[in-house]
């Protein structure tokens, strides 16, 4: 019997790829006085390449951009602060996010969220999506001192929700950090398909968040 559903954030609930595109276009426009000597498409493309889908922290990204594009009169630290302050204004959810969470709540399922990343930054994004209050527990790697795929992070979340691994299911997009990590401690795992990976050895697979509730109904 599934009593709890836990989620990853980036690439699962938050459409990070689209959010990054929206943000970096906006940053270029707002800071055009300092960035205008760089062709817009080139700035956007290079940021996305260096960001490596969020796996490179933005201090490194902006240091590289400042060096490559010979950006003067604005520092990489100021560009990073701009990212920290403004990214949350460009958060795009995947379709059916709120409807799915509301459906799970009506079924009396406990909900949790486990994400890697910087604490306040990720919490700002969660709030921007309007989903903070759906979750009974939210674990962010910086604040927890450990990150996925560390099994302790998953175990900690389950303890806080007062459920066992076999009463829980994890929904994520990363084959190792989400799917394999959850299964390693005895949870079932749903893979939200992502074009970056060809395959994940998940118990179930979805293309749309609207499918989660249906899967859990079938399992129960």
Coordinates of C-alpha atoms in Angstrom, one line a residue:
X1 CA 0.0 0.0 0.0
X2 CA 1.5 3.3 -1.1
X3 CA 1.1 5.9 1.7
X4 CA 3.6 8.6 0.6
X5 CA 4.8 10.1 -2.7
X6 CA 8.1 11.9 -2.9
X7 CA 9.4 14.0 -5.7
X8 CA 12.5 15.5 -7.2
X9 CA 12.2 19.2 -8.2
X10 CA 14.3 20.2 -11.3
X11 CA 13.3 18.3 -14.4
X12 CA 10.4 16.7 -12.6
X13 CA 8.1 19.4 -11.2
X14 CA 10.0 22.5 -12.4
X15 CA 10.7 22.6 -16.2
X16 CA 14.2 23.8 -15.5
X17 CA 15.3 23.9 -19.2
X18 CA 12.5 26.3 -20.1
X19 CA 12.9 28.4 -16.9
X20 CA 16.6 28.9 -17.6
X21 CA 15.9 30.0 -21.2
X22 CA 13.3 32.5 -19.9
X23 CA 15.6 33.8 -17.2
X24 CA 18.8 34.2 -19.3
X25 CA 16.9 36.1 -22.0
X26 CA 15.5 38.4 -19.4
X27 CA 18.9 38.9 -17.8
X28 CA 20.4 39.9 -21.1
X29 CA 17.6 42.4 -21.8
X30 CA 17.7 43.9 -18.3
X31 CA 21.5 44.2 -18.2
X32 CA 21.9 45.2 -21.8
X33 CA 24.0 48.2 -20.8
X34 CA 26.8 45.8 -19.8
X35 CA 26.0 42.7 -22.0
X36 CA 24.9 44.5 -25.2
X37 CA 28.3 44.0 -27.0
X38 CA 27.6 40.3 -27.0
X39 CA 25.1 38.9 -29.6
X40 CA 22.1 37.9 -27.5
X41 CA 21.7 34.4 -28.9
X42 CA 25.4 33.7 -28.3
X43 CA 25.1 34.8 -24.6
X44 CA 22.1 32.7 -24.1
X45 CA 23.6 29.6 -25.8
X46 CA 26.9 29.9 -23.9
X47 CA 25.2 30.2 -20.5
X48 CA 23.1 27.1 -21.2
X49 CA 26.1 25.2 -22.3
X50 CA 28.2 26.1 -19.2
X51 CA 25.2 25.6 -16.9
X52 CA 25.2 21.9 -17.9
X53 CA 21.6 21.6 -16.9
X54 CA 22.3 22.9 -13.4
X55 CA 25.1 20.6 -12.6
X56 CA 27.7 23.5 -12.6
X57 CA 27.1 26.1 -10.0
X58 CA 26.7 29.6 -11.4
X59 CA 29.8 31.1 -9.8
X60 CA 31.8 29.1 -12.3
X61 CA 29.4 29.9 -15.2
X62 CA 29.6 33.6 -14.7
X63 CA 33.3 33.7 -14.1
X64 CA 33.7 31.9 -17.5
X65 CA 31.2 34.3 -19.2
X66 CA 33.0 37.4 -17.9
X67 CA 36.3 36.1 -19.1
X68 CA 35.2 34.8 -22.5
X69 CA 33.0 37.8 -23.5
X70 CA 35.3 40.4 -21.9
X71 CA 32.5 41.7 -19.8
X72 CA 33.5 44.9 -17.9
X73 CA 31.8 47.3 -15.4
X74 CA 29.7 44.4 -14.0
X75 CA 31.4 41.6 -12.0
X76 CA 30.6 37.9 -12.1
X77 CA 29.6 38.3 -8.4
X78 CA 26.9 40.8 -9.5
X79 CA 25.7 38.6 -12.3
X80 CA 25.5 35.7 -9.9
X81 CA 23.5 37.8 -7.4
X82 CA 21.2 38.8 -10.2
X83 CA 20.6 35.1 -10.9
X84 CA 19.9 34.4 -7.3
X85 CA 17.4 37.3 -7.1
X86 CA 15.6 36.9 -10.4
X87 CA 15.5 33.3 -11.4
X88 CA 12.5 32.6 -9.2
X89 CA 10.5 35.1 -11.3
X90 CA 10.9 32.8 -14.4
X91 CA 10.0 29.4 -12.9
X92 CA 7.9 27.3 -15.3
X93 CA 6.0 24.3 -14.0
X94 CA 5.4 21.1 -16.0
X95 CA 1.8 20.7 -17.1
X96 CA -0.7 19.4 -14.5
X97 CA 1.6 20.0 -11.6
X98 CA -0.9 21.6 -9.2
X99 CA -3.8 19.4 -10.3
X100 CA -1.7 16.3 -9.7
X101 CA -0.6 17.4 -6.2
X102 CA -4.1 18.3 -5.3
X103 CA -5.4 14.9 -6.4
X104 CA -2.8 13.1 -4.3
X105 CA -3.7 15.2 -1.3
X106 CA -7.4 14.3 -1.7
X107 CA -6.3 10.6 -1.5
X108 CA -4.7 11.3 1.9
X109 CA -1.2 10.6 0.6
X110 CA 1.8 12.1 2.5
X111 CA 3.9 14.2 0.1
X112 CA 7.6 15.0 0.2
X113 CA 10.2 16.7 -1.9
X114 CA 14.0 15.9 -2.1
X115 CA 16.2 18.1 -4.2
X116 CA 19.9 18.8 -4.7
X117 CA 20.9 22.5 -4.8
X118 CA 21.3 25.6 -2.7
X119 CA 18.8 25.9 0.1
X120 CA 17.2 29.3 -0.2
X121 CA 17.5 29.3 -4.0
X122 CA 15.5 26.1 -4.3
X123 CA 13.0 27.1 -1.6
X124 CA 12.4 30.3 -3.5
X125 CA 11.7 28.3 -6.7
X126 CA 9.3 25.9 -4.8
X127 CA 7.4 28.9 -3.5
X128 CA 7.4 30.5 -7.0
X129 CA 5.7 27.4 -8.3
X130 CA 3.0 27.8 -5.6
X131 CA 3.6 24.2 -4.3
X132 CA 5.2 24.8 -0.9
X133 CA 2.1 23.9 1.2
X134 CA 1.4 20.6 -0.5
X135 CA 4.5 19.0 1.1
X136 CA 4.8 17.8 4.6
X137 CA 8.6 17.6 4.2
X138 CA 11.1 19.3 1.9
X139 CA 14.8 18.3 2.0
X140 CA 17.3 20.4 0.1
X141 CA 20.8 19.1 -0.1
X142 CA 22.7 22.2 1.0
X143 CA 20.6 22.5 4.2
X144 CA 20.8 18.8 4.9
X145 CA 24.6 18.5 4.4
X146 CA 24.2 15.5 2.0
X147 CA 22.9 15.2 -1.5
X148 CA 21.2 12.6 -3.8
X149 CA 22.0 9.8 -4.4
X150 CA 23.0 9.4 -0.7
X151 CA 20.5 6.9 0.8
X152 CA 20.5 8.9 4.1
X153 CA 18.7 11.7 2.4
X154 CA 15.8 9.4 1.3
X155 CA 15.7 7.7 4.6
X156 CA 15.5 11.0 6.4
X157 CA 12.5 12.1 4.3
X158 CA 10.7 8.8 5.0
X159 CA 11.3 9.1 8.7
X160 CA 9.9 12.6 8.7
X161 CA 6.8 11.3 6.8
X162 CA 6.6 8.3 9.2
X163 CA 6.5 5.7 6.4
X164 CA 8.6 2.8 5.4
X165 CA 10.3 2.5 2.0
X166 CA 7.8 -0.1 0.7
X167 CA 5.0 2.3 1.5
X168 CA 6.6 5.0 -0.6
X169 CA 7.2 5.9 -4.2
X170 CA 9.7 8.4 -5.7
X171 CA 9.1 10.4 -8.8
X172 CA 12.2 11.8 -10.6
X173 CA 13.9 12.4 -13.9
X174 CA 17.5 11.3 -13.1
X175 CA 18.2 7.5 -13.7
X176 CA 20.8 7.4 -10.9
X177 CA 20.2 10.2 -8.5
X178 CA 16.5 9.6 -8.4
X179 CA 15.4 6.3 -9.7
X180 CA 18.2 4.0 -8.7
X181 CA 18.8 5.8 -5.4
X182 CA 15.2 5.4 -4.4
X183 CA 15.1 1.7 -5.4
X184 CA 18.3 1.1 -3.5
X185 CA 16.6 1.7 -0.2
X186 CA 13.5 -0.3 -1.1
X187 CA 11.2 2.4 -2.6
X188 CA 9.4 2.1 -5.9
X189 CA 10.3 4.7 -8.5
X190 CA 8.5 6.5 -11.3
X191 CA 10.7 7.9 -14.1
X192 CA 9.6 11.1 -15.6
X193 CA 11.0 10.6 -19.1
X194 CA 13.8 13.1 -20.0
X195 CA 15.3 13.3 -23.5
X196 CA 18.8 13.5 -22.0
X197 CA 18.7 9.9 -21.0
X198 CA 17.5 6.9 -23.1
X199 CA 16.6 4.7 -20.3
X200 CA 16.0 4.4 -16.6
X201 CA 15.3 1.0 -14.8
X202 CA 12.2 2.4 -13.1
X203 CA 9.1 0.6 -11.9
X204 CA 6.9 2.9 -13.9
X205 CA 7.4 5.6 -16.5
X206 CA 5.4 8.8 -17.3
X207 CA 5.5 11.6 -19.8
X208 CA 3.1 13.8 -17.9
X209 CA 2.6 14.5 -14.2
X210 CA -1.1 13.9 -14.6
X211 CA -0.3 10.1 -14.9
X212 CA 1.1 9.9 -11.3
X213 CA -2.3 9.6 -9.5
X214 CA -3.5 6.9 -11.9
X215 CA -0.3 4.8 -11.3
X216 CA -0.7 5.0 -7.5
X217 CA -4.3 4.0 -7.8
X218 CA -3.4 0.9 -9.7
X219 CA -0.6 0.0 -7.3
X220 CA -3.0 0.3 -4.3

